PDB file of C-alpha atoms in Angstrom:
ATOM      1  CA  MET A   4       5.322  -3.634 -27.285  1.00 84.00           C
ATOM      2  CA  LYS A   5       3.063  -3.044 -24.283  1.00 93.00           C
ATOM      3  CA  GLN A   6       2.325  -5.845 -21.829  1.00 96.00           C
ATOM      4  CA  ILE A   7      -0.403  -5.822 -19.172  1.00 97.00           C
ATOM      5  CA  ILE A   8      -0.116  -7.931 -16.015  1.00 97.00           C
ATOM      6  CA  TRP A   9      -2.924  -8.200 -13.475  1.00 97.00           C
ATOM      7  CA  LYS A  10      -1.536  -8.895 -10.035  1.00 96.00           C
ATOM      8  CA  GLY A  11      -2.332  -7.808  -6.492  1.00 92.00           C
ATOM      9  CA  TYR A  12       0.166  -6.963  -3.774  1.00 91.00           C
ATOM     10  CA  TRP A  13      -0.283  -5.946  -0.204  1.00 87.00           C
ATOM     11  CA  ASP A  14       3.397  -5.727   0.789  1.00 89.00           C
ATOM     12  CA  PHE A  15       4.983  -2.823  -1.072  1.00 92.00           C
ATOM     13  CA  GLU A  16       8.497  -4.246  -0.531  1.00 92.00           C
ATOM     14  CA  LYS A  17       7.535  -7.475  -2.312  1.00 94.00           C
ATOM     15  CA  GLU A  18       5.921  -5.410  -5.056  1.00 97.00           C
ATOM     16  CA  GLU A  19       9.137  -3.372  -5.423  1.00 96.00           C
ATOM     17  CA  LYS A  20      11.192  -6.556  -5.620  1.00 97.00           C
ATOM     18  CA  TRP A  21       8.889  -7.948  -8.327  1.00 98.00           C
ATOM     19  CA  LEU A  22       9.044  -4.710 -10.347  1.00 98.00           C
ATOM     20  CA  ASN A  23      12.845  -4.749 -10.158  1.00 96.00           C
ATOM     21  CA  GLU A  24      12.957  -8.413 -11.233  1.00 97.00           C
ATOM     22  CA  LEU A  25      10.844  -7.572 -14.291  1.00 97.00           C
ATOM     23  CA  ALA A  26      13.027  -4.526 -15.016  1.00 96.00           C
ATOM     24  CA  SER A  27      16.101  -6.772 -14.965  1.00 96.00           C
ATOM     25  CA  LYS A  28      14.374  -8.859 -17.661  1.00 96.00           C
ATOM     26  CA  GLY A  29      13.635  -5.807 -19.815  1.00 96.00           C
ATOM     27  CA  LEU A  30      10.093  -4.866 -18.758  1.00 97.00           C
ATOM     28  CA  ALA A  31       9.732  -1.269 -17.569  1.00 97.00           C
ATOM     29  CA  LEU A  32       6.622  -0.194 -15.686  1.00 98.00           C
ATOM     30  CA  SER A  33       4.810   2.495 -17.665  1.00 97.00           C
ATOM     31  CA  ASP A  34       1.483   2.756 -15.800  1.00 97.00           C
ATOM     32  CA  TYR A  35      -0.374   1.362 -12.799  1.00 98.00           C
ATOM     33  CA  SER A  36      -3.967   1.296 -11.634  1.00 95.00           C
ATOM     34  CA  TRP A  37      -5.625  -1.061  -9.166  1.00 93.00           C
ATOM     35  CA  CYS A  38      -3.815  -4.428  -9.629  1.00 95.00           C
ATOM     36  CA  ARG A  39      -3.105  -3.561 -13.286  1.00 97.00           C
ATOM     37  CA  TYR A  40       0.508  -3.096 -14.318  1.00 98.00           C
ATOM     38  CA  ALA A  41       1.401  -1.850 -17.799  1.00 98.00           C
ATOM     39  CA  PHE A  42       4.936  -2.563 -19.002  1.00 98.00           C
ATOM     40  CA  GLU A  43       6.966  -1.575 -22.024  1.00 97.00           C
ATOM     41  CA  GLU A  44      10.016  -3.377 -23.318  1.00 97.00           C
ATOM     42  CA  THR A  45      13.340  -1.728 -22.527  1.00 96.00           C
ATOM     43  CA  ASP A  46      16.977  -2.646 -22.076  1.00 95.00           C
ATOM     44  CA  PRO A  47      17.284  -5.274 -19.327  1.00 96.00           C
ATOM     45  CA  GLY A  48      18.329  -3.714 -16.037  1.00 92.00           C
ATOM     46  CA  LYS A  49      17.922  -0.131 -17.232  1.00 94.00           C
ATOM     47  CA  TYR A  50      15.709   0.995 -14.338  1.00 95.00           C
ATOM     48  CA  GLU A  51      15.426   0.493 -10.625  1.00 95.00           C
ATOM     49  CA  TYR A  52      12.046   0.991  -8.907  1.00 97.00           C
ATOM     50  CA  ARG A  53      10.865   2.216  -5.533  1.00 96.00           C
ATOM     51  CA  ILE A  54       7.339   2.622  -4.187  1.00 97.00           C
ATOM     52  CA  GLU A  55       6.539   5.346  -1.710  1.00 96.00           C
ATOM     53  CA  LEU A  56       3.477   6.319   0.274  1.00 95.00           C
ATOM     54  CA  LEU A  57       3.075  10.068  -0.155  1.00 96.00           C
ATOM     55  CA  GLY A  58       2.032  12.251   2.764  1.00 93.00           C
ATOM     56  CA  GLU A  59      -0.954  13.533   0.784  1.00 95.00           C
ATOM     57  CA  LEU A  60      -2.811  12.638  -2.409  1.00 96.00           C
ATOM     58  CA  PRO A  61      -0.680  13.072  -5.565  1.00 96.00           C
ATOM     59  CA  LYS A  62      -2.574  16.211  -6.682  1.00 96.00           C
ATOM     60  CA  HIS A  63      -1.935  17.953  -3.341  1.00 97.00           C
ATOM     61  CA  PRO A  64       0.612  20.813  -3.583  1.00 97.00           C
ATOM     62  CA  GLU A  65       2.913  19.146  -0.997  1.00 97.00           C
ATOM     63  CA  SER A  66       3.010  15.914  -2.998  1.00 97.00           C
ATOM     64  CA  GLN A  67       3.458  17.805  -6.271  1.00 97.00           C
ATOM     65  CA  SER A  68       6.389  19.711  -4.769  1.00 97.00           C
ATOM     66  CA  TYR A  69       7.973  16.498  -3.476  1.00 96.00           C
ATOM     67  CA  ILE A  70       7.565  14.744  -6.843  1.00 97.00           C
ATOM     68  CA  ARG A  71       9.154  17.757  -8.596  1.00 97.00           C
ATOM     69  CA  PHE A  72      12.044  17.576  -6.114  1.00 96.00           C
ATOM     70  CA  LEU A  73      12.538  13.895  -6.947  1.00 95.00           C
ATOM     71  CA  GLU A  74      12.362  14.613 -10.685  1.00 95.00           C
ATOM     72  CA  ASP A  75      14.992  17.350 -10.279  1.00 95.00           C
ATOM     73  CA  ASN A  76      17.219  14.645  -8.788  1.00 91.00           C
ATOM     74  CA  GLY A  77      16.783  12.171 -11.644  1.00 92.00           C
ATOM     75  CA  VAL A  78      13.838  10.188 -10.270  1.00 94.00           C
ATOM     76  CA  GLU A  79      10.835   9.667 -12.545  1.00 96.00           C
ATOM     77  CA  CYS A  80       7.332   9.266 -11.133  1.00 98.00           C
ATOM     78  CA  VAL A  81       5.900   6.595 -13.434  1.00 98.00           C
ATOM     79  CA  ALA A  82       2.463   6.328 -11.846  1.00 98.00           C
ATOM     80  CA  THR A  83       0.456   7.190  -8.758  1.00 97.00           C
ATOM     81  CA  TYR A  84      -2.434   5.321  -7.214  1.00 96.00           C
ATOM     82  CA  MET A  85      -4.264   6.761  -4.229  1.00 94.00           C
ATOM     83  CA  ARG A  86      -1.291   8.006  -2.149  1.00 95.00           C
ATOM     84  CA  TRP A  87       1.216   5.510  -3.568  1.00 97.00           C
ATOM     85  CA  ALA A  88       3.883   6.752  -5.976  1.00 98.00           C
ATOM     86  CA  TYR A  89       5.687   4.367  -8.347  1.00 98.00           C
ATOM     87  CA  LEU A  90       9.145   5.807  -8.867  1.00 97.00           C
ATOM     88  CA  ARG A  91      12.032   4.773 -11.067  1.00 96.00           C
ATOM     89  CA  MET A  92      15.546   5.866 -11.769  1.00 95.00           C
ATOM     90  CA  GLU A  93      18.067   4.738 -14.327  1.00 93.00           C
ATOM     91  CA  LYS A  94      20.323   2.202 -12.676  1.00 89.00           C
ATOM     92  CA  THR A  95      23.621   3.544 -11.392  1.00 78.00           C
ATOM     93  CA  SER A  96      26.492   1.970  -9.508  1.00 64.00           C
ATOM     94  CA  GLY A  97      25.283   3.527  -6.238  1.00 71.00           C
ATOM     95  CA  GLY A  98      21.746   2.151  -6.431  1.00 79.00           C
ATOM     96  CA  PHE A  99      18.449   3.943  -5.895  1.00 86.00           C
ATOM     97  CA  GLU A 100      17.407   4.323  -2.271  1.00 87.00           C
ATOM     98  CA  LEU A 101      14.818   6.777  -0.977  1.00 89.00           C
ATOM     99  CA  TYR A 102      15.579   6.087   2.679  1.00 87.00           C
ATOM    100  CA  THR A 103      19.262   5.599   3.389  1.00 84.00           C
ATOM    101  CA  ASP A 104      19.189   5.777   7.190  1.00 86.00           C
ATOM    102  CA  LYS A 105      17.116   4.028   9.858  1.00 87.00           C
ATOM    103  CA  ALA A 106      15.410   7.221  11.053  1.00 86.00           C
ATOM    104  CA  SER A 107      13.997   8.024   7.595  1.00 89.00           C
ATOM    105  CA  GLN A 108      12.971   4.376   7.116  1.00 91.00           C
ATOM    106  CA  LEU A 109      11.200   4.519  10.479  1.00 92.00           C
ATOM    107  CA  LYS A 110       9.385   7.698   9.438  1.00 92.00           C
ATOM    108  CA  HIS A 111       8.217   6.087   6.185  1.00 93.00           C
ATOM    109  CA  TYR A 112       7.056   2.867   7.873  1.00 93.00           C
ATOM    110  CA  THR A 113       5.228   4.904  10.505  1.00 94.00           C
ATOM    111  CA  LYS A 114       3.380   6.663   7.666  1.00 94.00           C
ATOM    112  CA  VAL A 115       2.556   3.296   6.027  1.00 93.00           C
ATOM    113  CA  PHE A 116       1.370   1.890   9.370  1.00 94.00           C
ATOM    114  CA  LYS A 117      -0.889   4.900  10.028  1.00 94.00           C
ATOM    115  CA  PHE A 118      -2.387   4.500   6.549  1.00 92.00           C
ATOM    116  CA  TRP A 119      -3.046   0.790   7.191  1.00 93.00           C
ATOM    117  CA  LYS A 120      -4.402   1.521  10.682  1.00 95.00           C
ATOM    118  CA  THR A 121      -6.854   4.114   9.322  1.00 94.00           C
ATOM    119  CA  LEU A 122      -8.230   1.685   6.733  1.00 92.00           C
ATOM    120  CA  PHE A 123      -8.385  -1.138   9.296  1.00 95.00           C
ATOM    121  CA  THR A 124     -10.243   1.057  11.792  1.00 96.00           C
ATOM    122  CA  MET A 125     -12.797   2.057   9.147  1.00 96.00           C
ATOM    123  CA  GLU A 126     -13.390  -1.625   8.289  1.00 95.00           C
ATOM    124  CA  VAL A 127     -13.913  -2.493  11.967  1.00 96.00           C
ATOM    125  CA  ILE A 128     -16.329   0.414  12.487  1.00 97.00           C
ATOM    126  CA  VAL A 129     -18.420  -0.556   9.446  1.00 95.00           C
ATOM    127  CA  MET A 130     -18.458  -4.206  10.561  1.00 95.00           C
ATOM    128  CA  LEU A 131     -19.494  -3.321  14.130  1.00 95.00           C
ATOM    129  CA  PHE A 132     -22.141  -0.864  12.917  1.00 94.00           C
ATOM    130  CA  ASN A 133     -23.680  -3.568  10.728  1.00 92.00           C
ATOM    131  CA  LEU A 134     -23.508  -6.131  13.521  1.00 91.00           C
ATOM    132  CA  VAL A 135     -25.202  -3.842  16.059  1.00 91.00           C
ATOM    133  CA  ALA A 136     -27.820  -2.680  13.532  1.00 89.00           C
ATOM    134  CA  GLY A 137     -28.521  -6.285  12.556  1.00 86.00           C
ATOM    135  CA  LEU A 138     -28.918  -7.364  16.185  1.00 84.00           C
ATOM    136  CA  LEU A 139     -31.190  -4.400  16.940  1.00 86.00           C
ATOM    137  CA  ILE A 140     -33.393  -5.183  13.955  1.00 84.00           C
ATOM    138  CA  TRP A 141     -33.521  -8.837  15.031  1.00 79.00           C
ATOM    139  CA  ARG A 142     -34.399  -7.765  18.605  1.00 78.00           C
ATOM    140  CA  LEU A 143     -37.119  -5.394  17.382  1.00 81.00           C
ATOM    141  CA  ALA A 144     -38.554  -8.236  15.316  1.00 75.00           C
ATOM    142  CA  GLU A 145     -39.043  -9.969  18.683  1.00 73.00           C
ATOM    143  CA  GLY A 146     -36.617 -12.752  17.964  1.00 63.00           C
ATOM    144  CA  ASN A 147     -38.163 -13.815  14.670  1.00 65.00           C
ATOM    145  CA  HIS A 148     -35.318 -16.112  13.571  1.00 61.00           C
ATOM    146  CA  SER A 149     -36.570 -16.249  10.014  1.00 58.00           C
ATOM    147  CA  LEU A 150     -35.757 -12.573   9.578  1.00 58.00           C
ATOM    148  CA  ILE A 151     -32.338 -12.198   7.979  1.00 68.00           C
ATOM    149  CA  ASN A 152     -31.447  -8.600   7.345  1.00 80.00           C
ATOM    150  CA  VAL A 153     -28.836  -6.944   5.174  1.00 85.00           C
ATOM    151  CA  ASN A 154     -26.887  -5.581   8.143  1.00 86.00           C
ATOM    152  CA  THR A 155     -26.359  -9.026   9.634  1.00 86.00           C
ATOM    153  CA  ILE A 156     -25.242 -10.400   6.275  1.00 89.00           C
ATOM    154  CA  CYS A 157     -22.811  -7.487   5.846  1.00 90.00           C
ATOM    155  CA  ALA A 158     -21.407  -8.045   9.343  1.00 91.00           C
ATOM    156  CA  PHE A 159     -20.802 -11.732   8.621  1.00 91.00           C
ATOM    157  CA  ILE A 160     -19.143 -10.897   5.297  1.00 94.00           C
ATOM    158  CA  LEU A 161     -16.984  -8.158   6.832  1.00 94.00           C
ATOM    159  CA  THR A 162     -15.810 -10.222   9.821  1.00 94.00           C
ATOM    160  CA  PRO A 163     -13.431 -12.492   7.846  1.00 94.00           C
ATOM    161  CA  ILE A 164     -12.333  -9.482   5.783  1.00 93.00           C
ATOM    162  CA  VAL A 165     -11.391  -7.639   8.989  1.00 95.00           C
ATOM    163  CA  ILE A 166      -9.486 -10.703  10.229  1.00 95.00           C
ATOM    164  CA  ILE A 167      -7.615 -11.044   6.920  1.00 92.00           C
ATOM    165  CA  TYR A 168      -6.887  -7.319   6.880  1.00 91.00           C
ATOM    166  CA  TYR A 169      -5.513  -7.557  10.425  1.00 94.00           C
ATOM    167  CA  LYS A 170      -3.219 -10.413   9.400  1.00 93.00           C
ATOM    168  CA  LEU A 171      -2.040  -8.453   6.349  1.00 90.00           C
ATOM    169  CA  GLY A 172      -0.864  -5.720   8.715  1.00 91.00           C
ATOM    170  CA  VAL A 173       1.401  -8.082  10.686  1.00 91.00           C
ATOM    171  CA  PRO A 174       4.484  -7.622   8.431  1.00 90.00           C
ATOM    172  CA  ILE A 175       4.099  -3.840   8.595  1.00 91.00           C
ATOM    173  CA  ARG A 176       3.913  -3.912  12.394  1.00 92.00           C
ATOM    174  CA  ARG A 177       6.911  -6.281  12.633  1.00 93.00           C
ATOM    175  CA  ARG A 178       9.048  -4.146  10.321  1.00 92.00           C
ATOM    176  CA  LEU A 179       8.064  -0.995  12.226  1.00 92.00           C
ATOM    177  CA  ARG A 180       8.934  -2.629  15.568  1.00 93.00           C
ATOM    178  CA  ALA A 181      12.325  -3.797  14.224  1.00 92.00           C
ATOM    179  CA  LEU A 182      13.114  -0.332  12.868  1.00 90.00           C
ATOM    180  CA  LYS A 183      12.209   1.269  16.209  1.00 91.00           C
ATOM    181  CA  GLN A 184      14.605  -1.107  17.976  1.00 90.00           C
ATOM    182  CA  ASP A 185      17.364  -0.372  15.429  1.00 86.00           C
ATOM    183  CA  VAL A 186      16.952   3.375  15.910  1.00 83.00           C
ATOM    184  CA  ILE A 187      17.130   2.968  19.699  1.00 83.00           C
ATOM    185  CA  ILE A 188      20.270   0.803  19.414  1.00 82.00           C
ATOM    186  CA  HIS A 189      22.009   3.259  17.072  1.00 75.00           C
ATOM    187  CA  GLU A 190      21.293   6.284  19.280  1.00 70.00           C
TER     188      GLU A 190
END
């Protein structure tokens, strides 16, 4: 029987933990699209899940080659969304880890941080563009305070979104900083 759960995650580690909790209860992820998880019933604890940010889009030859490499090593790519890959492997005594050392973890978190930073920068640019355009239109209207334009409204809507987005990036930055310190200590 198929079960659909609508849920949003920002932190991929929390999402992984949740997927593994459901897998331990007998629900195996079968598909994913924006905030929509499809599960099928399976033996409890059969699979272990990992989520990875690919270097390129899933259809890119590099990503396809990497996914084939994982599949050759017993890892199944259940779903992809944007550059995120939802991976699973049948549970073994050794566990399923994509990044077993601090250096590879640091590389992955750096990739995740750059992805977040790119999206954050685009949000800030759009917000600032709308703010400046709105102020220019207001100025050209010679201070007519009754004139409310679309750009000003967009800037006011985007400002709290930018602030929230910035705060959502805090755990990524903290984890990246901690990994950098660990790598320095272990060198």
